[in-house]
Amino acid sequence: MKIFIDTNILLDIYHLSSTDLEELRKILKLVEVGKIELLVSRQVIDEFWRNREGVIADAIKVFKESGAKSKVPNIIRGYAGAEELRKLVVETNAKVKELLAEAEKDIESSTLKADEVVNELFDKVTVGKID
């Protein structure tokens, strides 16, 4: 069976969970044993590399916006849980910052889990003129 992979499918890999990426690796095993032939054109590969950074930037932007915020009015600040809430907000924002730093290193070195799967895929695809 021959399967053509479009650029949008390749870029969607960056939206997959770790579990989904492992499922995709199972498909790549089918390529290894000759059950599936993956086809892409040079144009698809070039388009993928041109757009990879934008897809990742969008995902990082959404994650940055996921930081915690809490506006506690004076009438609530007297409750014991208000201080706990403040601490949780600080901890959450620190964790977001920590994860962003880790991700930025992996983005720069192209070692995101999605990058690993894409590279595996590119190693196994048939690149050529697709008509």
mmCIF file of N, CA and C in Angstrom:
data_model
loop_
_atom_site.group_PDB
_atom_site.id
_atom_site.type_symbol
_atom_site.label_atom_id
_atom_site.label_comp_id
_atom_site.label_asym_id
_atom_site.label_seq_id
_atom_site.Cartn_x
_atom_site.Cartn_y
_atom_site.Cartn_z
ATOM 1 N N MET A 1 0.855 -1.171 0.000
ATOM 2 C CA MET A 1 0.000 0.000 0.000
ATOM 3 C C MET A 1 0.900 1.232 0.000
ATOM 4 N N LYS A 2 0.556 2.187 -0.827
ATOM 5 C CA LYS A 2 1.306 3.437 -0.893
ATOM 6 C C LYS A 2 0.458 4.549 -0.277
ATOM 7 N N ILE A 3 1.108 5.351 0.567
ATOM 8 C CA ILE A 3 0.418 6.450 1.241
ATOM 9 C C ILE A 3 1.203 7.729 1.015
ATOM 10 N N PHE A 4 0.524 8.747 0.478
ATOM 11 C CA PHE A 4 1.135 10.054 0.294
ATOM 12 C C PHE A 4 0.904 10.882 1.560
ATOM 13 N N ILE A 5 1.944 11.531 2.037
ATOM 14 C CA ILE A 5 1.833 12.353 3.245
ATOM 15 C C ILE A 5 1.963 13.817 2.854
ATOM 16 N N ASP A 6 0.951 14.586 3.202
ATOM 17 C CA ASP A 6 0.901 16.013 2.919
ATOM 18 C C ASP A 6 1.612 16.792 4.034
ATOM 19 N N THR A 7 2.033 17.997 3.730
ATOM 20 C CA THR A 7 2.722 18.845 4.701
ATOM 21 C C THR A 7 1.889 19.059 5.964
ATOM 22 N N ASN A 8 0.594 19.290 5.810
ATOM 23 C CA ASN A 8 -0.255 19.544 6.985
ATOM 24 C C ASN A 8 -0.290 18.345 7.924
ATOM 25 N N ILE A 9 -0.251 17.150 7.382
ATOM 26 C CA ILE A 9 -0.211 15.950 8.221
ATOM 27 C C ILE A 9 1.101 15.924 8.998
ATOM 28 N N LEU A 10 2.190 16.230 8.333
ATOM 29 C CA LEU A 10 3.491 16.252 9.013
ATOM 30 C C LEU A 10 3.517 17.299 10.121
ATOM 31 N N LEU A 11 2.974 18.476 9.839
ATOM 32 C CA LEU A 11 2.975 19.536 10.850
ATOM 33 C C LEU A 11 2.045 19.206 12.015
ATOM 34 N N ASP A 12 0.986 18.451 11.750
ATOM 35 C CA ASP A 12 0.080 18.043 12.830
ATOM 36 C C ASP A 12 0.754 17.134 13.842
ATOM 37 N N ILE A 13 1.853 16.513 13.469
ATOM 38 C CA ILE A 13 2.591 15.661 14.404
ATOM 39 C C ILE A 13 2.975 16.455 15.656
ATOM 40 N N TYR A 14 3.192 17.761 15.501
ATOM 41 C CA TYR A 14 3.570 18.596 16.645
ATOM 42 C C TYR A 14 2.409 18.849 17.602
ATOM 43 N N HIS A 15 1.210 18.433 17.214
ATOM 44 C CA HIS A 15 0.047 18.579 18.090
ATOM 45 C C HIS A 15 -0.315 17.267 18.779
ATOM 46 N N LEU A 16 0.415 16.199 18.486
ATOM 47 C CA LEU A 16 0.088 14.893 19.035
ATOM 48 C C LEU A 16 0.656 14.708 20.435
ATOM 49 N N SER A 17 -0.015 13.900 21.217
ATOM 50 C CA SER A 17 0.479 13.548 22.548
ATOM 51 C C SER A 17 1.574 12.496 22.405
ATOM 52 N N SER A 18 2.277 12.225 23.485
ATOM 53 C CA SER A 18 3.319 11.193 23.467
ATOM 54 C C SER A 18 2.738 9.843 23.074
ATOM 55 N N THR A 19 1.531 9.544 23.564
ATOM 56 C CA THR A 19 0.875 8.280 23.230
ATOM 57 C C THR A 19 0.611 8.196 21.731
ATOM 58 N N ASP A 20 0.114 9.292 21.151
ATOM 59 C CA ASP A 20 -0.149 9.312 19.713
ATOM 60 C C ASP A 20 1.135 9.152 18.907
ATOM 61 N N LEU A 21 2.219 9.749 19.390
ATOM 62 C CA LEU A 21 3.498 9.621 18.688
ATOM 63 C C LEU A 21 3.964 8.167 18.690
ATOM 64 N N GLU A 22 3.729 7.470 19.791
ATOM 65 C CA GLU A 22 4.099 6.053 19.855
ATOM 66 C C GLU A 22 3.260 5.238 18.873
ATOM 67 N N GLU A 23 1.983 5.602 18.716
ATOM 68 C CA GLU A 23 1.131 4.921 17.743
ATOM 69 C C GLU A 23 1.655 5.161 16.324
ATOM 70 N N LEU A 24 2.109 6.378 16.056
ATOM 71 C CA LEU A 24 2.673 6.690 14.746
ATOM 72 C C LEU A 24 3.936 5.864 14.498
ATOM 73 N N ARG A 25 4.707 5.653 15.535
ATOM 74 C CA ARG A 25 5.907 4.812 15.390
ATOM 75 C C ARG A 25 5.531 3.383 14.975
ATOM 76 N N LYS A 26 4.369 2.911 15.437
ATOM 77 C CA LYS A 26 3.908 1.576 15.023
ATOM 78 C C LYS A 26 3.676 1.542 13.517
ATOM 79 N N ILE A 27 3.156 2.625 12.982
ATOM 80 C CA ILE A 27 2.950 2.707 11.534
ATOM 81 C C ILE A 27 4.300 2.682 10.826
ATOM 82 N N LEU A 28 5.273 3.360 11.410
ATOM 83 C CA LEU A 28 6.607 3.368 10.806
ATOM 84 C C LEU A 28 7.209 1.963 10.790
ATOM 85 N N LYS A 29 6.847 1.142 11.749
ATOM 86 C CA LYS A 29 7.310 -0.254 11.756
ATOM 87 C C LYS A 29 6.743 -1.007 10.552
ATOM 88 N N LEU A 30 5.497 -0.672 10.169
ATOM 89 C CA LEU A 30 4.904 -1.290 8.984
ATOM 90 C C LEU A 30 5.665 -0.905 7.720
ATOM 91 N N VAL A 31 6.223 0.291 7.726
ATOM 92 C CA VAL A 31 7.050 0.725 6.602
ATOM 93 C C VAL A 31 8.319 -0.127 6.559
ATOM 94 N N GLU A 32 8.909 -0.332 7.729
ATOM 95 C CA GLU A 32 10.150 -1.110 7.799
ATOM 96 C C GLU A 32 9.985 -2.521 7.258
ATOM 97 N N VAL A 33 8.834 -3.128 7.507
ATOM 98 C CA VAL A 33 8.627 -4.507 7.054
ATOM 99 C C VAL A 33 8.013 -4.571 5.657
ATOM 100 N N GLY A 34 7.833 -3.415 5.013
ATOM 101 C CA GLY A 34 7.376 -3.385 3.635
ATOM 102 C C GLY A 34 5.869 -3.473 3.426
ATOM 103 N N LYS A 35 5.094 -3.339 4.471
ATOM 104 C CA LYS A 35 3.625 -3.390 4.331
ATOM 105 C C LYS A 35 3.060 -2.078 3.804
ATOM 106 N N ILE A 36 3.764 -0.965 4.087
ATOM 107 C CA ILE A 36 3.327 0.368 3.663
ATOM 108 C C ILE A 36 4.523 1.083 3.035
ATOM 109 N N GLU A 37 4.261 1.837 1.984
ATOM 110 C CA GLU A 37 5.287 2.717 1.426
ATOM 111 C C GLU A 37 4.781 4.148 1.577
ATOM 112 N N LEU A 38 5.539 4.956 2.303
ATOM 113 C CA LEU A 38 5.188 6.361 2.497
ATOM 114 C C LEU A 38 5.829 7.187 1.404
ATOM 115 N N LEU A 39 5.037 8.060 0.793
ATOM 116 C CA LEU A 39 5.511 8.890 -0.307
ATOM 117 C C LEU A 39 5.406 10.358 0.064
ATOM 118 N N VAL A 40 6.418 11.126 -0.240
ATOM 119 C CA VAL A 40 6.369 12.582 -0.121
ATOM 120 C C VAL A 40 7.160 13.177 -1.275
ATOM 121 N N SER A 41 6.845 14.390 -1.597
ATOM 122 C CA SER A 41 7.616 15.082 -2.630
ATOM 123 C C SER A 41 8.643 15.980 -1.948
ATOM 124 N N ARG A 42 9.616 16.393 -2.687
ATOM 125 C CA ARG A 42 10.622 17.321 -2.168
ATOM 126 C C ARG A 42 9.934 18.598 -1.713
ATOM 127 N N GLN A 43 8.902 19.031 -2.446
ATOM 128 C CA GLN A 43 8.161 20.245 -2.086
ATOM 129 C C GLN A 43 7.539 20.114 -0.697
ATOM 130 N N VAL A 44 6.987 18.949 -0.383
ATOM 131 C CA VAL A 44 6.379 18.718 0.932
ATOM 132 C C VAL A 44 7.432 18.842 2.029
ATOM 133 N N ILE A 45 8.585 18.258 1.817
ATOM 134 C CA ILE A 45 9.653 18.319 2.828
ATOM 135 C C ILE A 45 10.112 19.757 3.025
ATOM 136 N N ASP A 46 10.323 20.475 1.926
ATOM 137 C CA ASP A 46 10.752 21.871 2.028
ATOM 138 C C ASP A 46 9.693 22.717 2.738
ATOM 139 N N GLU A 47 8.438 22.491 2.380
ATOM 140 C CA GLU A 47 7.344 23.243 2.999
ATOM 141 C C GLU A 47 7.251 22.934 4.490
ATOM 142 N N PHE A 48 7.476 21.682 4.852
ATOM 143 C CA PHE A 48 7.465 21.288 6.261
ATOM 144 C C PHE A 48 8.509 22.085 7.050
ATOM 145 N N TRP A 49 9.752 22.104 6.559
ATOM 146 C CA TRP A 49 10.822 22.784 7.282
ATOM 147 C C TRP A 49 10.590 24.295 7.343
ATOM 148 N N ARG A 50 9.963 24.852 6.330
ATOM 149 C CA ARG A 50 9.646 26.290 6.352
ATOM 150 C C ARG A 50 8.591 26.605 7.408
ATOM 151 N N ASN A 51 7.663 25.700 7.652
ATOM 152 C CA ASN A 51 6.527 25.974 8.536
ATOM 153 C C ASN A 51 6.663 25.396 9.938
ATOM 154 N N ARG A 52 7.638 24.554 10.169
ATOM 155 C CA ARG A 52 7.823 23.899 11.478
ATOM 156 C C ARG A 52 7.902 24.926 12.598
ATOM 157 N N GLU A 53 8.733 25.930 12.404
ATOM 158 C CA GLU A 53 8.963 26.930 13.444
ATOM 159 C C GLU A 53 7.669 27.662 13.824
ATOM 160 N N GLY A 54 6.845 27.999 12.840
ATOM 161 C CA GLY A 54 5.587 28.696 13.105
ATOM 162 C C GLY A 54 4.619 27.849 13.914
ATOM 163 N N VAL A 55 4.541 26.555 13.592
ATOM 164 C CA VAL A 55 3.656 25.644 14.328
ATOM 165 C C VAL A 55 4.115 25.529 15.781
ATOM 166 N N ILE A 56 5.410 25.401 15.975
ATOM 167 C CA ILE A 56 5.944 25.301 17.333
ATOM 168 C C ILE A 56 5.718 26.611 18.081
ATOM 169 N N ALA A 57 5.940 27.731 17.417
ATOM 170 C CA ALA A 57 5.741 29.042 18.069
ATOM 171 C C ALA A 57 4.299 29.210 18.520
ATOM 172 N N ASP A 58 3.346 28.759 17.709
ATOM 173 C CA ASP A 58 1.934 28.841 18.107
ATOM 174 C C ASP A 58 1.660 28.000 19.344
ATOM 175 N N ALA A 59 2.213 26.798 19.386
ATOM 176 C CA ALA A 59 2.014 25.920 20.538
ATOM 177 C C ALA A 59 2.634 26.522 21.803
ATOM 178 N N ILE A 60 3.821 27.103 21.669
ATOM 179 C CA ILE A 60 4.490 27.728 22.819
ATOM 180 C C ILE A 60 3.690 28.925 23.299
ATOM 181 N N LYS A 61 3.152 29.703 22.386
ATOM 182 C CA LYS A 61 2.342 30.871 22.753
ATOM 183 C C LYS A 61 1.138 30.448 23.591
ATOM 184 N N VAL A 62 0.454 29.414 23.146
ATOM 185 C CA VAL A 62 -0.710 28.917 23.883
ATOM 186 C C VAL A 62 -0.288 28.444 25.270
ATOM 187 N N PHE A 63 0.847 27.748 25.347
ATOM 188 C CA PHE A 63 1.314 27.259 26.645
ATOM 189 C C PHE A 63 1.676 28.411 27.577
ATOM 190 N N LYS A 64 2.349 29.427 27.040
ATOM 191 C CA LYS A 64 2.694 30.589 27.870
ATOM 192 C C LYS A 64 1.442 31.239 28.439
ATOM 193 N N GLU A 65 0.399 31.285 27.648
ATOM 194 C CA GLU A 65 -0.852 31.894 28.094
ATOM 195 C C GLU A 65 -1.566 31.041 29.141
ATOM 196 N N SER A 66 -1.124 29.803 29.308
ATOM 197 C CA SER A 66 -1.771 28.914 30.266
ATOM 198 C C SER A 66 -1.313 29.177 31.696
ATOM 199 N N GLY A 67 -0.389 30.096 31.893
ATOM 200 C CA GLY A 67 0.069 30.430 33.239
ATOM 201 C C GLY A 67 -1.091 30.838 34.128
ATOM 202 N N ALA A 68 -0.932 30.607 35.407
ATOM 203 C CA ALA A 68 -2.008 30.870 36.358
ATOM 204 C C ALA A 68 -2.082 32.345 36.726
ATOM 205 N N LYS A 69 -3.306 32.776 36.949
ATOM 206 C CA LYS A 69 -3.556 34.137 37.417
ATOM 207 C C LYS A 69 -4.633 34.052 38.484
ATOM 208 N N SER A 70 -4.556 34.942 39.420
ATOM 209 C CA SER A 70 -5.588 34.967 40.444
ATOM 210 C C SER A 70 -5.722 36.380 40.980
ATOM 211 N N LYS A 71 -6.893 36.930 40.838
ATOM 212 C CA LYS A 71 -7.189 38.242 41.407
ATOM 213 C C LYS A 71 -8.096 38.007 42.609
ATOM 214 N N VAL A 72 -7.519 38.156 43.764
ATOM 215 C CA VAL A 72 -8.252 37.871 44.999
ATOM 216 C C VAL A 72 -8.707 39.193 45.613
ATOM 217 N N PRO A 73 -10.010 39.387 45.681
ATOM 218 C CA PRO A 73 -10.500 40.629 46.288
ATOM 219 C C PRO A 73 -10.267 40.632 47.804
ATOM 220 N N ASN A 74 -10.255 41.801 48.367
ATOM 221 C CA ASN A 74 -9.994 41.946 49.807
ATOM 222 C C ASN A 74 -10.916 41.096 50.669
ATOM 223 N N ILE A 75 -12.164 40.950 50.260
ATOM 224 C CA ILE A 75 -13.084 40.186 51.097
ATOM 225 C C ILE A 75 -12.735 38.694 51.137
ATOM 226 N N ILE A 76 -11.920 38.227 50.213
ATOM 227 C CA ILE A 76 -11.503 36.820 50.179
ATOM 228 C C ILE A 76 -10.131 36.629 50.826
ATOM 229 N N ARG A 77 -9.307 37.651 50.831
ATOM 230 C CA ARG A 77 -7.922 37.518 51.317
ATOM 231 C C ARG A 77 -7.819 37.069 52.766
ATOM 232 N N GLY A 78 -8.842 37.272 53.538
ATOM 233 C CA GLY A 78 -8.802 36.869 54.951
ATOM 234 C C GLY A 78 -8.973 35.379 55.161
ATOM 235 N N TYR A 79 -9.389 34.658 54.156
ATOM 236 C CA TYR A 79 -9.571 33.218 54.298
ATOM 237 C C TYR A 79 -8.232 32.491 54.184
ATOM 238 N N ALA A 80 -8.108 31.398 54.932
ATOM 239 C CA ALA A 80 -6.855 30.632 54.965
ATOM 240 C C ALA A 80 -6.468 30.141 53.563
ATOM 241 N N GLY A 81 -7.432 29.795 52.779
ATOM 242 C CA GLY A 81 -7.156 29.268 51.446
ATOM 243 C C GLY A 81 -6.614 30.301 50.477
ATOM 244 N N ALA A 82 -6.775 31.595 50.783
ATOM 245 C CA ALA A 82 -6.300 32.644 49.874
ATOM 246 C C ALA A 82 -4.781 32.625 49.758
ATOM 247 N N GLU A 83 -4.109 32.437 50.860
ATOM 248 C CA GLU A 83 -2.638 32.380 50.835
ATOM 249 C C GLU A 83 -2.174 31.122 50.102
ATOM 250 N N GLU A 84 -2.879 30.028 50.332
ATOM 251 C CA GLU A 84 -2.558 28.788 49.632
ATOM 252 C C GLU A 84 -2.728 28.979 48.117
ATOM 253 N N LEU A 85 -3.795 29.665 47.724
ATOM 254 C CA LEU A 85 -4.033 29.953 46.314
ATOM 255 C C LEU A 85 -2.892 30.777 45.734
ATOM 256 N N ARG A 86 -2.450 31.792 46.441
ATOM 257 C CA ARG A 86 -1.344 32.637 45.978
ATOM 258 C C ARG A 86 -0.089 31.792 45.751
ATOM 259 N N LYS A 87 0.205 30.899 46.696
ATOM 260 C CA LYS A 87 1.387 30.035 46.577
ATOM 261 C C LYS A 87 1.257 29.092 45.373
ATOM 262 N N LEU A 88 0.070 28.561 45.168
ATOM 263 C CA LEU A 88 -0.144 27.660 44.032
ATOM 264 C C LEU A 88 0.030 28.392 42.702
ATOM 265 N N VAL A 89 -0.418 29.620 42.640
ATOM 266 C CA VAL A 89 -0.244 30.434 41.431
ATOM 267 C C VAL A 89 1.245 30.638 41.162
ATOM 268 N N VAL A 90 1.999 30.979 42.199
ATOM 269 C CA VAL A 90 3.445 31.180 42.053
ATOM 270 C C VAL A 90 4.118 29.884 41.597
ATOM 271 N N GLU A 91 3.746 28.763 42.230
ATOM 272 C CA GLU A 91 4.333 27.465 41.860
ATOM 273 C C GLU A 91 3.985 27.082 40.421
ATOM 274 N N THR A 92 2.732 27.307 40.033
ATOM 275 C CA THR A 92 2.296 26.980 38.675
ATOM 276 C C THR A 92 3.081 27.790 37.651
ATOM 277 N N ASN A 93 3.223 29.066 37.896
ATOM 278 C CA ASN A 93 3.947 29.923 36.958
ATOM 279 C C ASN A 93 5.427 29.556 36.898
ATOM 280 N N ALA A 94 5.993 29.145 38.028
ATOM 281 C CA ALA A 94 7.388 28.697 38.032
ATOM 282 C C ALA A 94 7.532 27.414 37.209
ATOM 283 N N LYS A 95 6.558 26.514 37.327
ATOM 284 C CA LYS A 95 6.608 25.258 36.566
ATOM 285 C C LYS A 95 6.449 25.528 35.067
ATOM 286 N N VAL A 96 5.567 26.450 34.696
ATOM 287 C CA VAL A 96 5.410 26.821 33.290
ATOM 288 C C VAL A 96 6.735 27.352 32.749
ATOM 289 N N LYS A 97 7.383 28.208 33.516
ATOM 290 C CA LYS A 97 8.670 28.786 33.097
ATOM 291 C C LYS A 97 9.733 27.693 32.942
ATOM 292 N N GLU A 98 9.762 26.763 33.876
ATOM 293 C CA GLU A 98 10.723 25.661 33.833
ATOM 294 C C GLU A 98 10.504 24.784 32.589
ATOM 295 N N LEU A 99 9.248 24.436 32.334
ATOM 296 C CA LEU A 99 8.939 23.613 31.172
ATOM 297 C C LEU A 99 9.243 24.333 29.858
ATOM 298 N N LEU A 100 8.992 25.628 29.829
ATOM 299 C CA LEU A 100 9.324 26.415 28.630
ATOM 300 C C LEU A 100 10.821 26.394 28.358
ATOM 301 N N ALA A 101 11.618 26.527 29.407
ATOM 302 C CA ALA A 101 13.072 26.504 29.239
ATOM 303 C C ALA A 101 13.527 25.153 28.682
ATOM 304 N N GLU A 102 12.964 24.062 29.215
ATOM 305 C CA GLU A 102 13.303 22.728 28.711
ATOM 306 C C GLU A 102 12.905 22.590 27.244
ATOM 307 N N ALA A 103 11.691 23.027 26.933
ATOM 308 C CA ALA A 103 11.188 22.912 25.565
ATOM 309 C C ALA A 103 12.019 23.744 24.602
ATOM 310 N N GLU A 104 12.407 24.941 25.006
ATOM 311 C CA GLU A 104 13.203 25.802 24.130
ATOM 312 C C GLU A 104 14.538 25.161 23.770
ATOM 313 N N LYS A 105 15.148 24.456 24.724
ATOM 314 C CA LYS A 105 16.392 23.738 24.431
ATOM 315 C C LYS A 105 16.138 22.646 23.392
ATOM 316 N N ASP A 106 15.051 21.899 23.584
ATOM 317 C CA ASP A 106 14.738 20.817 22.646
ATOM 318 C C ASP A 106 14.339 21.359 21.277
ATOM 319 N N ILE A 107 13.660 22.496 21.250
ATOM 320 C CA ILE A 107 13.284 23.109 19.970
ATOM 321 C C ILE A 107 14.536 23.520 19.213
ATOM 322 N N GLU A 108 15.457 24.167 19.906
ATOM 323 C CA GLU A 108 16.705 24.629 19.266
ATOM 324 C C GLU A 108 17.535 23.466 18.731
ATOM 325 N N SER A 109 17.561 22.374 19.484
ATOM 326 C CA SER A 109 18.377 21.235 19.066
ATOM 327 C C SER A 109 17.596 20.223 18.228
ATOM 328 N N SER A 110 16.326 20.553 17.914
ATOM 329 C CA SER A 110 15.441 19.668 17.139
ATOM 330 C C SER A 110 15.331 18.281 17.763
ATOM 331 N N THR A 111 15.169 18.257 19.091
ATOM 332 C CA THR A 111 15.062 16.981 19.795
ATOM 333 C C THR A 111 13.721 16.813 20.519
ATOM 334 N N LEU A 112 12.711 17.565 20.077
ATOM 335 C CA LEU A 112 11.370 17.316 20.597
ATOM 336 C C LEU A 112 10.977 15.893 20.215
ATOM 337 N N LYS A 113 10.100 15.273 20.974
ATOM 338 C CA LYS A 113 9.645 13.929 20.616
ATOM 339 C C LYS A 113 9.043 13.915 19.208
ATOM 340 N N ALA A 114 8.324 14.978 18.857
ATOM 341 C CA ALA A 114 7.758 15.072 17.508
ATOM 342 C C ALA A 114 8.871 15.146 16.461
ATOM 343 N N ASP A 115 9.970 15.849 16.765
ATOM 344 C CA ASP A 115 11.106 15.915 15.838
ATOM 345 C C ASP A 115 11.676 14.520 15.595
ATOM 346 N N GLU A 116 11.776 13.737 16.669
ATOM 347 C CA GLU A 116 12.307 12.386 16.538
ATOM 348 C C GLU A 116 11.446 11.555 15.591
ATOM 349 N N VAL A 117 10.120 11.661 15.748
ATOM 350 C CA VAL A 117 9.218 10.895 14.887
ATOM 351 C C VAL A 117 9.301 11.390 13.445
ATOM 352 N N VAL A 118 9.336 12.703 13.262
ATOM 353 C CA VAL A 118 9.441 13.250 11.903
ATOM 354 C C VAL A 118 10.738 12.780 11.246
ATOM 355 N N ASN A 119 11.833 12.804 11.978
ATOM 356 C CA ASN A 119 13.103 12.348 11.406
ATOM 357 C C ASN A 119 13.063 10.865 11.061
ATOM 358 N N GLU A 120 12.439 10.064 11.932
ATOM 359 C CA GLU A 120 12.260 8.639 11.619
ATOM 360 C C GLU A 120 11.451 8.485 10.338
ATOM 361 N N LEU A 121 10.399 9.264 10.242
ATOM 362 C CA LEU A 121 9.529 9.205 9.075
ATOM 363 C C LEU A 121 10.296 9.596 7.815
ATOM 364 N N PHE A 122 11.053 10.693 7.885
ATOM 365 C CA PHE A 122 11.820 11.132 6.716
ATOM 366 C C PHE A 122 12.874 10.110 6.313
ATOM 367 N N ASP A 123 13.381 9.361 7.277
ATOM 368 C CA ASP A 123 14.349 8.309 6.950
ATOM 369 C C ASP A 123 13.701 7.162 6.181
ATOM 370 N N LYS A 124 12.379 7.017 6.331
ATOM 371 C CA LYS A 124 11.694 5.864 5.756
ATOM 372 C C LYS A 124 10.844 6.181 4.523
ATOM 373 N N VAL A 125 10.667 7.450 4.210
ATOM 374 C CA VAL A 125 9.789 7.799 3.094
ATOM 375 C C VAL A 125 10.502 7.686 1.760
ATOM 376 N N THR A 126 9.700 7.516 0.743
ATOM 377 C CA THR A 126 10.198 7.574 -0.616
ATOM 378 C C THR A 126 9.982 9.000 -1.100
ATOM 379 N N VAL A 127 11.095 9.688 -1.371
ATOM 380 C CA VAL A 127 10.998 11.075 -1.834
ATOM 381 C C VAL A 127 11.153 11.074 -3.340
ATOM 382 N N GLY A 128 10.218 11.723 -3.978
ATOM 383 C CA GLY A 128 10.308 11.775 -5.426
ATOM 384 C C GLY A 128 9.223 12.645 -6.002
ATOM 385 N N LYS A 129 9.158 12.627 -7.322
ATOM 386 C CA LYS A 129 8.127 13.376 -8.004
ATOM 387 C C LYS A 129 6.824 12.603 -7.864
ATOM 388 N N ILE A 130 5.847 13.270 -7.295
ATOM 389 C CA ILE A 130 4.540 12.656 -7.094
ATOM 390 C C ILE A 130 3.591 13.258 -8.122
ATOM 391 N N ASP A 131 3.030 12.409 -8.970
ATOM 392 C CA ASP A 131 2.085 12.951 -9.954
ATOM 393 C C ASP A 131 0.668 12.500 -9.656
#
